[in-house]
Amino acid sequence: MNSFTGTPSVTSVVHLAMPPAMPSKIAAAGERETRVVPRLRKIGAAWLRHSCRMPEERVKDVLVVLSELLTNAVLHGTGDSVGYRSWSPEPGLIRFEIDDGTETEDPLPQAPSPLAESGRGLLLVSLFVKELGGDWGFTRHGTTAWCCLPIHDDEPVSGRREL
């Protein structure tokens, strides 16, 4: 009994496990200009850090992937805008998509000449996504690049092509 209030005292506290909340979905778009890349990257970074609570070292690596896919959409897309959306299709997993409105066959990573100053973006994406334990690709018509990654260093993601 609490001598001050005359009410029973709490002698123990039980914490009930709650399933983690799913990160909120986000979507943003901008004109197909180079200045849209840092803007959409900042939106993605905030989502990864705050909604997903992704560890900072992992955020930095995911942002390389996001930046490369955004830049690819700006440089090689033919649509007027670039769209970005992110969500969590299941606990512990994120998916983001970059849509440039261009219908073409799947763009494939190509080996640039040794002295080329560009042309390594999709190769970097492949390497980073593999290292992060994820999966990535393009939708059937090539308009949208997608990437699925675990939020933490958990089991690798595979077979997530059409979520």
XYZ file of C-alpha atoms in Angstrom:
163
model
C 0.000 0.000 0.000
C 1.297 3.434 -0.893
C 1.470 5.337 2.395
C 1.098 8.699 0.673
C -2.036 7.996 -1.403
C -3.501 5.028 0.429
C -3.749 3.058 -2.827
C -2.151 -0.270 -3.634
C 1.457 0.001 -4.855
C 2.633 -1.420 -8.144
C 5.112 -4.165 -7.403
C 5.853 -5.277 -10.945
C 5.325 -4.133 -14.484
C 4.621 -6.493 -17.355
C 5.510 -5.345 -20.853
C 3.396 -6.982 -23.503
C 5.083 -7.559 -26.825
C 3.450 -5.663 -29.635
C 4.124 -6.413 -33.267
C 6.200 -3.652 -34.833
C 4.211 -1.066 -36.724
C 4.575 -1.189 -40.487
C 6.258 1.876 -41.997
C 3.830 4.231 -43.710
C 3.638 4.277 -47.502
C 5.052 7.292 -49.286
C 4.973 8.576 -52.842
C 6.495 11.630 -54.490
C 7.215 12.815 -58.006
C 9.067 15.575 -59.754
C 9.968 16.819 -63.196
C 12.541 14.721 -65.039
C 15.440 17.040 -64.201
C 18.656 16.375 -62.300
C 17.526 18.529 -59.371
C 14.776 16.006 -58.584
C 17.367 13.378 -57.564
C 18.527 15.016 -54.290
C 14.949 16.010 -53.429
C 13.561 12.487 -53.786
C 16.676 11.070 -52.122
C 16.023 13.244 -49.034
C 12.443 12.011 -48.887
C 13.666 8.420 -49.129
C 16.348 8.994 -46.487
C 13.846 10.422 -44.019
C 11.476 7.505 -44.636
C 14.238 4.915 -44.100
C 15.527 6.580 -40.930
C 12.279 7.571 -39.249
C 9.477 5.345 -40.526
C 11.535 2.178 -41.037
C 14.117 2.798 -38.296
C 16.804 1.372 -40.549
C 20.353 1.430 -39.087
C 22.351 4.426 -40.366
C 25.116 2.426 -42.078
C 22.473 0.521 -44.000
C 20.626 3.749 -44.882
C 23.796 5.095 -46.507
C 24.121 2.011 -48.715
C 20.429 1.988 -49.644
C 20.697 5.656 -50.616
C 23.424 4.777 -53.124
C 20.962 2.379 -54.775
C 18.127 4.906 -54.652
C 20.320 7.693 -56.075
C 21.564 5.519 -58.926
C 18.049 4.424 -59.907
C 16.749 8.000 -59.702
C 19.658 9.291 -61.775
C 19.137 6.527 -64.327
C 15.463 7.510 -64.631
C 16.349 11.183 -65.120
C 19.124 10.561 -67.653
C 17.555 7.760 -69.666
C 13.805 8.149 -69.194
C 11.614 9.830 -71.772
C 8.623 10.749 -69.607
C 7.995 14.229 -68.236
C 8.361 13.190 -64.596
C 10.015 10.705 -62.263
C 7.919 9.002 -59.609
C 9.151 7.471 -56.352
C 7.186 5.287 -53.946
C 8.185 3.238 -50.912
C 6.348 0.865 -48.640
C 6.787 -2.213 -46.503
C 5.070 -5.216 -48.106
C 5.720 -7.293 -44.981
C 7.409 -6.802 -41.598
C 11.154 -6.287 -41.900
C 11.081 -5.667 -45.656
C 11.013 -2.482 -47.712
C 10.262 -1.977 -51.366
C 10.785 1.150 -53.399
C 10.039 1.888 -57.017
C 11.234 4.537 -59.444
C 8.973 5.138 -62.434
C 10.219 7.153 -65.409
C 7.227 6.546 -67.686
C 9.400 5.015 -70.414
C 8.214 1.783 -71.965
C 11.212 -0.202 -73.178
C 12.744 -3.576 -72.680
C 14.523 -4.185 -69.397
C 17.649 -2.038 -69.201
C 20.571 -4.315 -68.440
C 23.807 -3.451 -66.657
C 26.610 -3.108 -69.197
C 30.350 -3.016 -68.742
C 31.606 0.493 -69.602
C 34.973 1.082 -71.192
C 37.738 1.386 -68.567
C 38.141 5.151 -69.071
C 34.426 6.002 -69.269
C 33.219 8.534 -66.697
C 29.712 7.071 -66.558
C 27.864 3.858 -67.296
C 28.392 2.025 -64.018
C 25.123 2.891 -62.258
C 23.247 -0.380 -62.742
C 26.385 -2.380 -61.963
C 26.662 -0.466 -58.672
C 22.978 -1.137 -57.981
C 23.517 -4.870 -58.532
C 26.529 -4.979 -56.214
C 24.957 -2.945 -53.415
C 21.629 -4.795 -53.517
C 23.404 -8.154 -53.396
C 25.533 -6.989 -50.445
C 22.392 -5.747 -48.656
C 20.675 -9.119 -49.143
C 17.999 -7.790 -51.473
C 16.602 -8.165 -54.941
C 15.965 -5.637 -57.705
C 14.899 -5.359 -61.319
C 12.518 -3.696 -63.721
C 8.822 -4.231 -64.291
C 7.728 -6.150 -67.359
C 7.598 -3.091 -69.613
C 10.721 -1.458 -68.201
C 8.926 1.662 -66.963
C 9.649 1.043 -63.298
C 12.800 0.020 -61.448
C 12.066 -1.729 -58.146
C 14.145 -2.829 -55.183
C 13.280 -5.003 -52.159
C 15.586 -5.004 -49.153
C 15.482 -6.208 -45.566
C 15.428 -3.365 -43.048
C 18.077 -5.088 -40.939
C 20.837 -7.593 -41.706
C 18.389 -10.491 -41.767
C 17.861 -13.286 -44.232
C 18.320 -12.334 -47.881
C 15.305 -11.404 -49.963
C 14.610 -13.542 -53.008
C 11.762 -14.076 -55.401
C 10.153 -10.694 -54.712
C 9.789 -9.662 -58.346
C 6.046 -9.043 -58.318
C 4.789 -7.862 -54.925
